[in-house]
mmCIF file of C-alpha atoms in Angstrom:
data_model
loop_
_atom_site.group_PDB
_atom_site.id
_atom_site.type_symbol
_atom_site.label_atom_id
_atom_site.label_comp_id
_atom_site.label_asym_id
_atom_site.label_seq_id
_atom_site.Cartn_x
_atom_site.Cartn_y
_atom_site.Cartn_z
ATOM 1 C CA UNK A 197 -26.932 -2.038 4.352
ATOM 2 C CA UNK A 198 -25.935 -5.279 1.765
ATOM 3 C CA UNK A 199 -29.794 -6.619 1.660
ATOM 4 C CA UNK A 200 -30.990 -3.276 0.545
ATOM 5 C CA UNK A 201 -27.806 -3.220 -2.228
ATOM 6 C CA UNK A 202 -29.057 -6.582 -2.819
ATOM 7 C CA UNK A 203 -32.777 -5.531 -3.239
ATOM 8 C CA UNK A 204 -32.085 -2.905 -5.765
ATOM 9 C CA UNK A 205 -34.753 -3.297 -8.553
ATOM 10 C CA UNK A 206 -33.504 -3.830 -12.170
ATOM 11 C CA UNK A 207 -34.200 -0.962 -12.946
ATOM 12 C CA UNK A 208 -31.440 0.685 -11.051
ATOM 13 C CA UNK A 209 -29.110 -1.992 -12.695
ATOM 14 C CA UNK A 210 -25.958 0.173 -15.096
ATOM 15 C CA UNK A 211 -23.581 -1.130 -17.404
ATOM 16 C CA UNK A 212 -21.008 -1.209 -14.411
ATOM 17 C CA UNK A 213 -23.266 -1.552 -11.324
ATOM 18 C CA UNK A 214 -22.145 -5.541 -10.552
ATOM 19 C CA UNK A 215 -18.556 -4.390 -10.095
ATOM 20 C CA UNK A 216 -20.088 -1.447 -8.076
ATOM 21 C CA UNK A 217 -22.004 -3.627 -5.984
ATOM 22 C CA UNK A 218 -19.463 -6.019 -5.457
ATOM 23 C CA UNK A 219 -16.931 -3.327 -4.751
ATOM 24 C CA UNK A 220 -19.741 -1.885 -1.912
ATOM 25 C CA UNK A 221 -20.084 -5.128 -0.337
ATOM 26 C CA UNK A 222 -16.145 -5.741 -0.138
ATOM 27 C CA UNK A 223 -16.257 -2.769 1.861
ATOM 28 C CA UNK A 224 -18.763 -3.499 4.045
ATOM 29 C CA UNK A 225 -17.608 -7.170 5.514
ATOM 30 C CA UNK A 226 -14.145 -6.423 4.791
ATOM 31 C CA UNK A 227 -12.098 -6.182 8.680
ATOM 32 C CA UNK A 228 -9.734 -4.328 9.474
ATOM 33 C CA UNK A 229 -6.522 -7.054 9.053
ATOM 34 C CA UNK A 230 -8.303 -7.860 5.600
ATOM 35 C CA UNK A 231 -7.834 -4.500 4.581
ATOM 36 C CA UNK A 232 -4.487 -4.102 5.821
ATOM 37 C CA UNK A 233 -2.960 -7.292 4.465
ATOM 38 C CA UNK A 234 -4.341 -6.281 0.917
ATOM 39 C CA UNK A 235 -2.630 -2.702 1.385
ATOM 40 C CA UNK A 236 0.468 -4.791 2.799
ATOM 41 C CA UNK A 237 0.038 -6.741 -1.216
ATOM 42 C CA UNK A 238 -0.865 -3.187 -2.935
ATOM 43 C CA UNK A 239 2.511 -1.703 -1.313
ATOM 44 C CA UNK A 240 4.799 -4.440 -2.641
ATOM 45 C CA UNK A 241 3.380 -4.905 -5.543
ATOM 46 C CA UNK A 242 3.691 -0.576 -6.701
ATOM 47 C CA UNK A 243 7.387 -0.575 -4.996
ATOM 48 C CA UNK A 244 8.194 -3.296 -7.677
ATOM 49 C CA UNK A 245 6.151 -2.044 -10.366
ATOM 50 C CA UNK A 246 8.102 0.976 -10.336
ATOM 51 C CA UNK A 247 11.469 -0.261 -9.697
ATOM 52 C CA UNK A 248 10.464 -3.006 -12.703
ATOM 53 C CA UNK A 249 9.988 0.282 -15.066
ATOM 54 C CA UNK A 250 12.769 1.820 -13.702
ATOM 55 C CA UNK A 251 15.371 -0.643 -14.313
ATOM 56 C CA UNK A 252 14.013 -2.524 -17.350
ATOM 57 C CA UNK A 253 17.355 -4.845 -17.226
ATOM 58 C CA UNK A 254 17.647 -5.761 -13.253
ATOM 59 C CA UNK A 255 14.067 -7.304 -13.264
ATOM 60 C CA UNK A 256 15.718 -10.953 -12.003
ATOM 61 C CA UNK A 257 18.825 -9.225 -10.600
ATOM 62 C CA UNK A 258 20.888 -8.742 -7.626
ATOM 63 C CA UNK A 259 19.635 -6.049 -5.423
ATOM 64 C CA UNK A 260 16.196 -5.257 -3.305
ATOM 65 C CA UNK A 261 13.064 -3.109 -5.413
ATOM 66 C CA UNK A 262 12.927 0.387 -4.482
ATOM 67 C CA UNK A 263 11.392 3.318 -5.751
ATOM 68 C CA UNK A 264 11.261 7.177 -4.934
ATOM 69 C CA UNK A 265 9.499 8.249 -2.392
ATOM 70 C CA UNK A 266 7.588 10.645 -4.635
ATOM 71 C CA UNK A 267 6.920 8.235 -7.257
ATOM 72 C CA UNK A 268 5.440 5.709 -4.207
ATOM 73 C CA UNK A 269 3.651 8.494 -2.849
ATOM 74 C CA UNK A 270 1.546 9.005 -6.095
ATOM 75 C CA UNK A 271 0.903 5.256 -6.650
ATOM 76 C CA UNK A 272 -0.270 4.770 -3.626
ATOM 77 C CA UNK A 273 -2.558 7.557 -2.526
ATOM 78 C CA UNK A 274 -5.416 5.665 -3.530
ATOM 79 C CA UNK A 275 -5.142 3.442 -0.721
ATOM 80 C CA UNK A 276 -3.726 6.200 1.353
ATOM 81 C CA UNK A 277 -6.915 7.881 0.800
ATOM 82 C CA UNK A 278 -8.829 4.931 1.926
ATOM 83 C CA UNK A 279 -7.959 4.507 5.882
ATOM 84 C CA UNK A 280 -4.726 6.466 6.879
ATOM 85 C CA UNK A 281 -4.465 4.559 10.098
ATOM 86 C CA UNK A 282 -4.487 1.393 8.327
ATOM 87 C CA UNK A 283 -1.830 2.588 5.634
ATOM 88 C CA UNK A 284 0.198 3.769 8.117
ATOM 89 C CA UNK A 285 0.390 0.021 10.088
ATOM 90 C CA UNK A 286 0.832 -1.903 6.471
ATOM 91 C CA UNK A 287 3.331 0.501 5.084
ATOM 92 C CA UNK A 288 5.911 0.120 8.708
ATOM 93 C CA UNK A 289 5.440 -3.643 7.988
ATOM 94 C CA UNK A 290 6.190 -3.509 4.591
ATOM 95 C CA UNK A 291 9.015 -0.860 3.572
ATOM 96 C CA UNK A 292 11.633 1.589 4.689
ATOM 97 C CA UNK A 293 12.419 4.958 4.122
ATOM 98 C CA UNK A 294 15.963 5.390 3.150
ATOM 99 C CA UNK A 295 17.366 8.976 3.383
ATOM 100 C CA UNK A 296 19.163 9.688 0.215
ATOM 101 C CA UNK A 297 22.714 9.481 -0.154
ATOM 102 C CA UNK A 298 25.182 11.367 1.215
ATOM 103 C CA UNK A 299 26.617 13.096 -1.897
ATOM 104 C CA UNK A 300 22.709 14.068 -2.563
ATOM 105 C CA UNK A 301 22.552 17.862 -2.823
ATOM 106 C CA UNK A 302 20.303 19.403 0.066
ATOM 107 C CA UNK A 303 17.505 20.987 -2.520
ATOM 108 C CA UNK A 304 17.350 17.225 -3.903
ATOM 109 C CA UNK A 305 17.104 15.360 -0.333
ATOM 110 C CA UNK A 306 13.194 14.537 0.347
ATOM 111 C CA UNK A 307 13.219 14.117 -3.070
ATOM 112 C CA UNK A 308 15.729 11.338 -3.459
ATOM 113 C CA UNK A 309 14.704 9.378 -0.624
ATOM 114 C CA UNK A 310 13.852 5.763 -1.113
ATOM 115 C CA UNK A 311 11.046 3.520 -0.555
ATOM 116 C CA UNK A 312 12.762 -0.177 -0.579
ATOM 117 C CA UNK A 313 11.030 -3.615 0.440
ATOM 118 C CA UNK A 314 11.775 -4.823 3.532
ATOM 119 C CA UNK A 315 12.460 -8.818 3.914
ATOM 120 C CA UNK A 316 9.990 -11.598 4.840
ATOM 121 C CA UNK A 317 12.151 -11.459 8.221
ATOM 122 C CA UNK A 318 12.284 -7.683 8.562
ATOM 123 C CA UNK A 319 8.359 -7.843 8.067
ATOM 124 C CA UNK A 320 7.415 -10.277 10.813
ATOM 125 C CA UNK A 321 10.116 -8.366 12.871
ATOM 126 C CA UNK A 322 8.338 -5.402 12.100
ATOM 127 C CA UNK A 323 4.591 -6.738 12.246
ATOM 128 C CA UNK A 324 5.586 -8.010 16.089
ATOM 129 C CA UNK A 325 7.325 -4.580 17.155
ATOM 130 C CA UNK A 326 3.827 -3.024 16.122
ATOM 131 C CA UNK A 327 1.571 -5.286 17.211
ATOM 132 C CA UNK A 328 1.547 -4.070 21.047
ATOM 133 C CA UNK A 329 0.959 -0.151 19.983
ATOM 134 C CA UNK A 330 -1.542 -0.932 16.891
ATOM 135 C CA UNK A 331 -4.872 -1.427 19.233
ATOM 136 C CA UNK A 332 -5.208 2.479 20.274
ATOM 137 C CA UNK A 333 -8.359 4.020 19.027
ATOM 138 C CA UNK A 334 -8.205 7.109 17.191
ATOM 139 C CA UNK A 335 -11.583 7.972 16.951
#
């Protein structure tokens, strides 16, 4: 695996093959809490990027980010695509799905759910809930 990465000759070397290799490597040693603590990060991080470009003015103010679930879903297929089952355990520790309001016409209701960041408290809460049912193989 990494020493024959490592052994590559130069002349396999690309403008672009360090960040490959590096990239390859990450993916290698990486564990399975690594990854799901940087998904944990990559899920804040797009629920606040889009609520940031959303509402240009509220950046410092009152309220908690959110985003639409179908804008989430796009920014974060990426990682999605990566491990499911690992998605799946950083995403119930870092958000929740609200249903969309009540005056929300029923063509317009998956569509206007909400993706909102859950609290430092409602994370642990969450991460300790999980914790028991997270170890079952799905292989």
């Amino acid at each position: 695996g990494a020493d024959l990465i490592i052994a590559l000759p130069d002349c396999c070397h690309f403008p672009g093959s360090s960040s490959l290799v590096t990239l390859l490597l990450r993916r290698l040693l990486e564990d399975e809490a690594t990854l799901q603590a940087m998904m944990e990060t990559e899920i804040r991080s797009q629920v606040t990027k889009i609520w940031r470009k959303n509402n240009p003015r509220s950046v410092n103010g009152p309220g908690q980010p959110k985003a639409y679930l179908k804008s989430f879903m796009k920014a974060v297929t990426p990682i999605i695509c990566r491990d499911p089952m690992v998605f799946v355990k950083a995403i119930s520790t870092s958000v929740k799905i609200e249903p969309p309001s009540a005056g929300s016409s029923s063509l317009l209701s998956s569509r206007d759910s909400q993706v909102v960041l859950l609290s430092p408290e409602q994370r642990i809460k969450n991460s300790k809930l999980l914790s028991p049912h997270v170890n079952v193989s799905v292989d």
